[in-house]
Coordinates of N, CA, C and O in Angstrom, one line a residue:
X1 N 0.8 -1.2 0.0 CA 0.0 0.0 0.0 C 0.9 1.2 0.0 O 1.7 1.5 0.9
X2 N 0.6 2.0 -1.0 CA 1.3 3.5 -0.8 C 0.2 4.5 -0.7 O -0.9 4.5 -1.2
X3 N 0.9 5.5 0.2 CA -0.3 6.9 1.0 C 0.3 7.7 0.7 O 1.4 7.9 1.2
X4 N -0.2 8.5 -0.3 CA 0.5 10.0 0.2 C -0.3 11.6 0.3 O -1.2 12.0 -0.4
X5 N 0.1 11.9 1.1 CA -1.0 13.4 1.1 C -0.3 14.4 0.2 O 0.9 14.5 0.1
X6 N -1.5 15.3 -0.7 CA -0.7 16.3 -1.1 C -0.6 17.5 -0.3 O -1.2 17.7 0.7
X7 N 0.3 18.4 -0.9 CA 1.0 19.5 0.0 C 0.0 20.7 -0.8 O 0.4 20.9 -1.9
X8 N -1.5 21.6 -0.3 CA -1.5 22.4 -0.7 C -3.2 22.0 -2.1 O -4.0 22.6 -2.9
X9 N -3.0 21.1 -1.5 CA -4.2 20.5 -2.7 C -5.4 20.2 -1.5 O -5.1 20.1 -0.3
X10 N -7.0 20.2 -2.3 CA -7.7 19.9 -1.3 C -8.0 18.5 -0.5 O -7.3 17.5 -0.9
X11 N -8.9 18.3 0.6 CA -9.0 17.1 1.1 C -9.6 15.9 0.1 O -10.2 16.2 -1.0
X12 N -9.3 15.0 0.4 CA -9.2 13.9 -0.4 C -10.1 12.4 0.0 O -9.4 11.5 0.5
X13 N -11.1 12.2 -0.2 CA -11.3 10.7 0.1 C -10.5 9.2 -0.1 O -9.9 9.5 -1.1
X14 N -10.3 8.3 0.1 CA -9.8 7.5 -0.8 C -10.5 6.3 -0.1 O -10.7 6.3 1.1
X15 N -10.9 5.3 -1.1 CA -11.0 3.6 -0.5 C -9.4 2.9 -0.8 O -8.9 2.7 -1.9
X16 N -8.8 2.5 0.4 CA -8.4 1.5 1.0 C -8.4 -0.2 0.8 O -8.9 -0.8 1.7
X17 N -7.8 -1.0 -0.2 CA -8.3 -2.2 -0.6 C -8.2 -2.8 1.1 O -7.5 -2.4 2.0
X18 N -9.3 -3.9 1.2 CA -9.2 -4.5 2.1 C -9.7 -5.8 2.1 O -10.5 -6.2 1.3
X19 N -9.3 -6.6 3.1 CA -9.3 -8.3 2.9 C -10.7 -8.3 2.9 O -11.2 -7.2 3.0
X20 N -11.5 -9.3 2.7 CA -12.7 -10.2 2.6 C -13.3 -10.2 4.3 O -14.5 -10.0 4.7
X21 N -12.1 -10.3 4.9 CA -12.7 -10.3 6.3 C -13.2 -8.8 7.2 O -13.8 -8.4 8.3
X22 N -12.8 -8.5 6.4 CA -13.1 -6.5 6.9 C -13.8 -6.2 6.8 O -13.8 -5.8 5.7
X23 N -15.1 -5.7 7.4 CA -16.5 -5.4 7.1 C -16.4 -3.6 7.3 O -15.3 -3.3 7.7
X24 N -17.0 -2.7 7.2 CA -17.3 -1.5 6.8 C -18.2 -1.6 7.4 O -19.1 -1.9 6.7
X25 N -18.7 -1.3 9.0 CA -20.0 -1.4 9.0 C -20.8 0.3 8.8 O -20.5 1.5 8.8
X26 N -21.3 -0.1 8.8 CA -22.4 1.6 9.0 C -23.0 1.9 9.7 O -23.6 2.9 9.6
X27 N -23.1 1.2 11.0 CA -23.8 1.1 12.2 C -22.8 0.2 13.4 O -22.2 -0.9 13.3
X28 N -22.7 1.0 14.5 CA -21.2 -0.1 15.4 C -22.1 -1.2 15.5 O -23.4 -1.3 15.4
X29 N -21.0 -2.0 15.9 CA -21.5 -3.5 16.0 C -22.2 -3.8 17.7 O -21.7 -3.2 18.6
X30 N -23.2 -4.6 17.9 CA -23.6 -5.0 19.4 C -23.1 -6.1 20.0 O -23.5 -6.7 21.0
X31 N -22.2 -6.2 19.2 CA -21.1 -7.7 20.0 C -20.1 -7.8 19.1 O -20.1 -7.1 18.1
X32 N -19.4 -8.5 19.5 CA -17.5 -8.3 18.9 C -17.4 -9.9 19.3 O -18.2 -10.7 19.7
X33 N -16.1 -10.0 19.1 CA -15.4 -11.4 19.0 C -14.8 -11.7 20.9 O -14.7 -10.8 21.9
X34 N -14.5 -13.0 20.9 CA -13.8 -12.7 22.6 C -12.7 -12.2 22.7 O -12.3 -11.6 23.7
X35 N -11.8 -12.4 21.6 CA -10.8 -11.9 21.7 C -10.3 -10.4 20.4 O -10.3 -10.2 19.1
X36 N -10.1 -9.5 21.5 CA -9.9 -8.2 20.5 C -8.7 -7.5 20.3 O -7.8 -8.2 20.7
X37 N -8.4 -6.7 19.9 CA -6.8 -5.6 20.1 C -7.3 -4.2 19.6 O -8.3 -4.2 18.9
X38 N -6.9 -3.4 19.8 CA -6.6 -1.8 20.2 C -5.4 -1.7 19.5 O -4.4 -2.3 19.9
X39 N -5.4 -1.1 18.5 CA -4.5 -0.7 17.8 C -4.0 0.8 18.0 O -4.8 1.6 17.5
X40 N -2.9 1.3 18.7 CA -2.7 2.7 18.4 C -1.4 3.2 17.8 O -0.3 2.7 17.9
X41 N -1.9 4.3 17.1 CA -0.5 4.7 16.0 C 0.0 6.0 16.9 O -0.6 6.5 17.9
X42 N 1.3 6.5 16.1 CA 2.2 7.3 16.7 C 1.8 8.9 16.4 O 1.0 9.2 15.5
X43 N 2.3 9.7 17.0 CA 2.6 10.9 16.7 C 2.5 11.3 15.7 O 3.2 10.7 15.0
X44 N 1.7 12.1 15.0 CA 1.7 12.7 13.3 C 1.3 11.4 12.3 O 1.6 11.3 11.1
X45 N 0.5 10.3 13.2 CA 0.7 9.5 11.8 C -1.2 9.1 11.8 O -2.1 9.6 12.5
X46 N -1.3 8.1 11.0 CA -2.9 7.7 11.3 C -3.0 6.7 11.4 O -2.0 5.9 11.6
X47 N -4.1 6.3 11.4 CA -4.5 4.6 12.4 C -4.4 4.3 10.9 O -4.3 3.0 10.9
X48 N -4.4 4.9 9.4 CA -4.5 4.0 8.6 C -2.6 3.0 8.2 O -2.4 2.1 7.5
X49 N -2.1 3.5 8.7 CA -0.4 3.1 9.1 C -0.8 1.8 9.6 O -0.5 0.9 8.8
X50 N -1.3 1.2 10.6 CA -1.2 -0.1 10.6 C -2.3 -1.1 10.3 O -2.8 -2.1 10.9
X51 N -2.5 -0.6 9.3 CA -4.1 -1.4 8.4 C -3.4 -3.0 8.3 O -3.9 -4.1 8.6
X52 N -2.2 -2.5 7.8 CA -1.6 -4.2 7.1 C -2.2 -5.4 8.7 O -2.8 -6.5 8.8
X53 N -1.8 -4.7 9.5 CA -1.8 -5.5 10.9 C -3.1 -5.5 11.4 O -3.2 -6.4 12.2
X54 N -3.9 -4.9 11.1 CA -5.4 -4.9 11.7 C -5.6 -6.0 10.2 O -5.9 -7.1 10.6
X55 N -5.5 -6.0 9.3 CA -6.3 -7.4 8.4 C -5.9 -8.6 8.8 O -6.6 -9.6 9.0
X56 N -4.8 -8.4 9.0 CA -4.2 -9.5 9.8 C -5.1 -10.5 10.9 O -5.5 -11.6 10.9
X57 N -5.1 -9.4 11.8 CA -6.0 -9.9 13.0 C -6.8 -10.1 12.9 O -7.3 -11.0 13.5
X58 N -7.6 -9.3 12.0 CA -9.3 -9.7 11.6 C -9.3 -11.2 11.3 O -9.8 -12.1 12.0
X59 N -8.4 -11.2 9.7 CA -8.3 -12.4 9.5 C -8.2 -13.4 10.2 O -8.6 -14.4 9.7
X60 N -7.4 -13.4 11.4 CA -7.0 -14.7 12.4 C -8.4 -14.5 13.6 O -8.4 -15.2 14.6
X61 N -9.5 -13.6 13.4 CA -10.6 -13.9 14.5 C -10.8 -12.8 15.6 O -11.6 -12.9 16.5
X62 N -10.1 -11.7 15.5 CA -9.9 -10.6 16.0 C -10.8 -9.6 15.7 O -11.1 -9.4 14.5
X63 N -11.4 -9.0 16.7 CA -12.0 -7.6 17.0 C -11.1 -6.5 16.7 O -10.7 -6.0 17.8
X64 N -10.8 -5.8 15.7 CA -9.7 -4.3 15.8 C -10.4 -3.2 15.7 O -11.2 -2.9 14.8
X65 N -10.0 -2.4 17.0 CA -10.3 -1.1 16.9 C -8.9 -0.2 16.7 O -7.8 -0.6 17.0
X66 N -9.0 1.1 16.2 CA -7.6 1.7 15.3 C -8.2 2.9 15.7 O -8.4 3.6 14.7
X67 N -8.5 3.4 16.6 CA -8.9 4.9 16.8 C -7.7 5.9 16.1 O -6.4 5.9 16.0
X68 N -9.0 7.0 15.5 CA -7.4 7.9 15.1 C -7.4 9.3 16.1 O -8.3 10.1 16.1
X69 N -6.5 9.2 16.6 CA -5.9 10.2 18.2 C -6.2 12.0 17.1 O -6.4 12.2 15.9
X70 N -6.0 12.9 18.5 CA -6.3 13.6 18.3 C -5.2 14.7 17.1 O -5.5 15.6 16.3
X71 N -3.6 13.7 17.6 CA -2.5 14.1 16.7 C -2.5 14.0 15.7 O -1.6 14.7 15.1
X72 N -3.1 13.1 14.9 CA -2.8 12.6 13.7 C -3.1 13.2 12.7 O -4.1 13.9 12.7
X73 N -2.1 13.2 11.2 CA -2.3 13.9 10.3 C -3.3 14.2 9.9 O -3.5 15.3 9.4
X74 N -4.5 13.2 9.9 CA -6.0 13.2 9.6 C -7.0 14.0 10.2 O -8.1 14.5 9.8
X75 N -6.3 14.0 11.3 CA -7.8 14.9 12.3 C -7.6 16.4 12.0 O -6.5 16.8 12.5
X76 N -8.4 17.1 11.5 CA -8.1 18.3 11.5 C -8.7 18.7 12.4 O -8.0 19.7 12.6
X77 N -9.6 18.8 13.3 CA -9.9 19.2 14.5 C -9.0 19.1 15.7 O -9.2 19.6 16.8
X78 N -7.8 18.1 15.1 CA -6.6 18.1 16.5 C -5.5 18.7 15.9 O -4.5 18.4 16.5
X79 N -5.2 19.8 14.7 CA -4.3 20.2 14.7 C -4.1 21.0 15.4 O -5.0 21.8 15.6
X80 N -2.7 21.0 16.2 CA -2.2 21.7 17.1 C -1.0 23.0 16.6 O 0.1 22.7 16.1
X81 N -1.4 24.2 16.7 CA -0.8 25.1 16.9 C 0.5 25.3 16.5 O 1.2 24.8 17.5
X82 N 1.1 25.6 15.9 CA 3.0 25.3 16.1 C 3.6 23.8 15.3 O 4.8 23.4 15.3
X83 N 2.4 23.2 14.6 CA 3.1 22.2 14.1 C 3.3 20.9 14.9 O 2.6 20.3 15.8
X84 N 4.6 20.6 14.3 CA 5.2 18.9 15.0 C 5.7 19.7 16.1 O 5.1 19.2 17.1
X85 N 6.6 21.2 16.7 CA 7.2 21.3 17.3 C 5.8 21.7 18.7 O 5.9 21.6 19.9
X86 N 4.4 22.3 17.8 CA 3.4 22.4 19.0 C 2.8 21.1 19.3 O 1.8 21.3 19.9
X87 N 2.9 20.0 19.1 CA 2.6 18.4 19.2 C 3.2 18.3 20.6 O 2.6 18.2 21.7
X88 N 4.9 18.3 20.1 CA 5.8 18.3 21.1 C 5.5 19.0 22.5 O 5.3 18.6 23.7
X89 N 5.6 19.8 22.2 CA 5.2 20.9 23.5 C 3.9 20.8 24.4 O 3.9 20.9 25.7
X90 N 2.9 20.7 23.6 CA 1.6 20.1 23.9 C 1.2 18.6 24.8 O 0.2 18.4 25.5
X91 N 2.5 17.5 24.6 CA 2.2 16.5 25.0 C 1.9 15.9 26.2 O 1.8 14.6 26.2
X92 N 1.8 16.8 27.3 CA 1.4 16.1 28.1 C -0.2 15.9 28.1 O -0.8 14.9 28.1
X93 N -0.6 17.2 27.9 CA -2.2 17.3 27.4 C -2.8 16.1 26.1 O -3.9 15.4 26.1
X94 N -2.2 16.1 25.3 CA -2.3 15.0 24.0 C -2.0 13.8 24.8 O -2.7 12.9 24.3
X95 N -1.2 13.4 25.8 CA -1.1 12.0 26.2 C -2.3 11.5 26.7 O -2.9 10.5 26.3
X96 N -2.8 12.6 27.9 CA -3.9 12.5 28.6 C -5.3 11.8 27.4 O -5.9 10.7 27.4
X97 N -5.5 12.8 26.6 CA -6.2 12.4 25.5 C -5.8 11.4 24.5 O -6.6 11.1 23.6
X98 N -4.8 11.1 24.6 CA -4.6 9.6 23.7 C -4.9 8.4 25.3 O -5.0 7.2 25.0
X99 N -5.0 8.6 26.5 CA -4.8 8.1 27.5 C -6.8 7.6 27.3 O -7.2 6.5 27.3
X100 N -7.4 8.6 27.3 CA -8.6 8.7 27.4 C -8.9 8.0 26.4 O -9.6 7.1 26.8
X101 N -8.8 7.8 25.0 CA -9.3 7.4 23.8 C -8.9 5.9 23.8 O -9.4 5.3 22.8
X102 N -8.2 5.1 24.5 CA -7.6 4.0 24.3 C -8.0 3.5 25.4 O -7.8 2.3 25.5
X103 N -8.6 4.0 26.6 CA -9.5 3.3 27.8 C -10.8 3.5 27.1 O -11.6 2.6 27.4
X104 N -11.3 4.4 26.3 CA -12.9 4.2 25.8 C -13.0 3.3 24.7 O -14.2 3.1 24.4
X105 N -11.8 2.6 24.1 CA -12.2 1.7 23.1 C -12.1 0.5 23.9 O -12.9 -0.4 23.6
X106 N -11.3 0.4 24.8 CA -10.9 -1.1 25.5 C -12.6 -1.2 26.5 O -13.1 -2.3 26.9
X107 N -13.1 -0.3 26.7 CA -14.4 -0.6 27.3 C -15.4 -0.7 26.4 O -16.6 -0.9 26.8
X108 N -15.2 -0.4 25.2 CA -16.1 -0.1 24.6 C -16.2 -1.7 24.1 O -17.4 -2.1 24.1
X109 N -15.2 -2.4 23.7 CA -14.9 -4.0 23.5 C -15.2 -4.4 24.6 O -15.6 -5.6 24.6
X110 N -15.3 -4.0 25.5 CA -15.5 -5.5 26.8 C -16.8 -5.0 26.8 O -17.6 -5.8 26.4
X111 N -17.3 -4.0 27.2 CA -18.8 -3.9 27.2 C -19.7 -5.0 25.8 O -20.7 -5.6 26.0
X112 N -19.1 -4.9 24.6 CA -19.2 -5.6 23.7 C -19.4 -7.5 23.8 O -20.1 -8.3 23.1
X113 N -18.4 -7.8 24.9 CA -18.4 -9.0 24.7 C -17.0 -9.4 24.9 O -16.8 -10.4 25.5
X114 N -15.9 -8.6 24.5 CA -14.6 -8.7 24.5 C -14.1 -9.6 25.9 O -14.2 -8.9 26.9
X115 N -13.6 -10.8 26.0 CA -13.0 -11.2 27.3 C -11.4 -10.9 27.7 O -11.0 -11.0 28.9
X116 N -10.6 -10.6 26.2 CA -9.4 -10.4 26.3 C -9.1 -9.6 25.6 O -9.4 -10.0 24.5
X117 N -8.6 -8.4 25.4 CA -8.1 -7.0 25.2 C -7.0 -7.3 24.8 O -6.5 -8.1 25.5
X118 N -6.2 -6.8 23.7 CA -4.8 -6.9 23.6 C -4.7 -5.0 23.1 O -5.6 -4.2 22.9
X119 N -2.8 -5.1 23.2 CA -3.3 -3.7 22.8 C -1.8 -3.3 22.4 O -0.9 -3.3 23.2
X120 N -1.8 -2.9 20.8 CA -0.5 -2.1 20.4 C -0.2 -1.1 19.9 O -0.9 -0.6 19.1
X121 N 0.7 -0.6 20.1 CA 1.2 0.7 20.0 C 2.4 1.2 18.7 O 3.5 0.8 18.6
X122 N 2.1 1.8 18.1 CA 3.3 2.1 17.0 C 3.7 3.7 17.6 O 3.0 4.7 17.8
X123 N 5.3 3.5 17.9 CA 6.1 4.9 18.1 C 5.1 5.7 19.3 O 4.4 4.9 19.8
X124 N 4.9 6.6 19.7 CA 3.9 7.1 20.9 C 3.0 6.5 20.7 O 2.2 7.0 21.5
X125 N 2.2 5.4 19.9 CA 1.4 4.9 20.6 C 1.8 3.6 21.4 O 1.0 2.8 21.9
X126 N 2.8 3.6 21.2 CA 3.6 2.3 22.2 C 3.6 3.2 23.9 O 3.2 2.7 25.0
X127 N 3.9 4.1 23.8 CA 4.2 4.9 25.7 C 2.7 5.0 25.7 O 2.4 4.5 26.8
X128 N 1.5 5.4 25.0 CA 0.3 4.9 25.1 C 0.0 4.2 26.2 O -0.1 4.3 27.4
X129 N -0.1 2.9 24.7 CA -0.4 1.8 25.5 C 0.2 1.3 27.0 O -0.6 0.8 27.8
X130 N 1.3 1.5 27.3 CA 2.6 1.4 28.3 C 1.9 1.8 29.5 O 2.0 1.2 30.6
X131 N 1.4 2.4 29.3 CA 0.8 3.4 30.6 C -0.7 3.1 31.1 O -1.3 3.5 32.0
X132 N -1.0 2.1 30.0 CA -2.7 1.5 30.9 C -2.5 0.3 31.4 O -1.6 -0.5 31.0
X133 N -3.5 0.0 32.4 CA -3.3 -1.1 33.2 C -4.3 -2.1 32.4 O -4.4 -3.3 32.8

């Protein structure tokens, strides 16, 4: 898969190929699998960064949620101020809120049905994860 944003051009949709086991739903689901994972991506990047790894899991029987954090290139409602260097500066506040978004998915799966939680992190979303119990 290659991503690239343009510099200066307007926003963009795109479809994503995805495995057979990947559903799109349009409505969240009222039950999930027993076993799930919490996917979280890093600093400046998006949850679509570790798609390869959420088909993955789907395919092996897995629940994935890939929340995209408030940092990420995608969210324009979390652009912060100052850039990467206001990211930086910002981060304790952004941890708090990557802290909060990654306990509302992990309950959002057990309330679901979920009996076992797994949970990974790419680059800050590794100290993320690190930091929930």
């Amino acid at each position: 898969y290659m991503f690239g944003l343009p510099f200066g051009g307007a926003p963009a949709t795109v479809e994503l190929p995805a495995c057979k086991q990947v559903e799109k739903a349009a409505v969240a689901p009222t039950s999930v699998t027993p076993r799930a994972v919490v996917l979280v991506h890093g600093l400046l990047c998006t949850r679509f960064d570790m798609a390869n790894m959420a088909e993955e899991l789907v395919g092996r029987g897995f629940t994935v949620l890939a929340p995209e954090m408030s940092d990420s290139v995608s969210c324009e409602e979390g652009a912060v101020p100052g850039g990467f260097v206001g990211a930086l500066l910002a981060r304790r506040e952004g941890e708090e809120q990557r802290l909060a978004v990654a306990k509302e998915a992990i309950e959002w799966l057990e309330a679901r049905g979920a009996r076992t939680v797994g949970l990974v992190g790419h680059s800050r979303g590794g100290v993320t994860v690190s930091q929930l119990e």
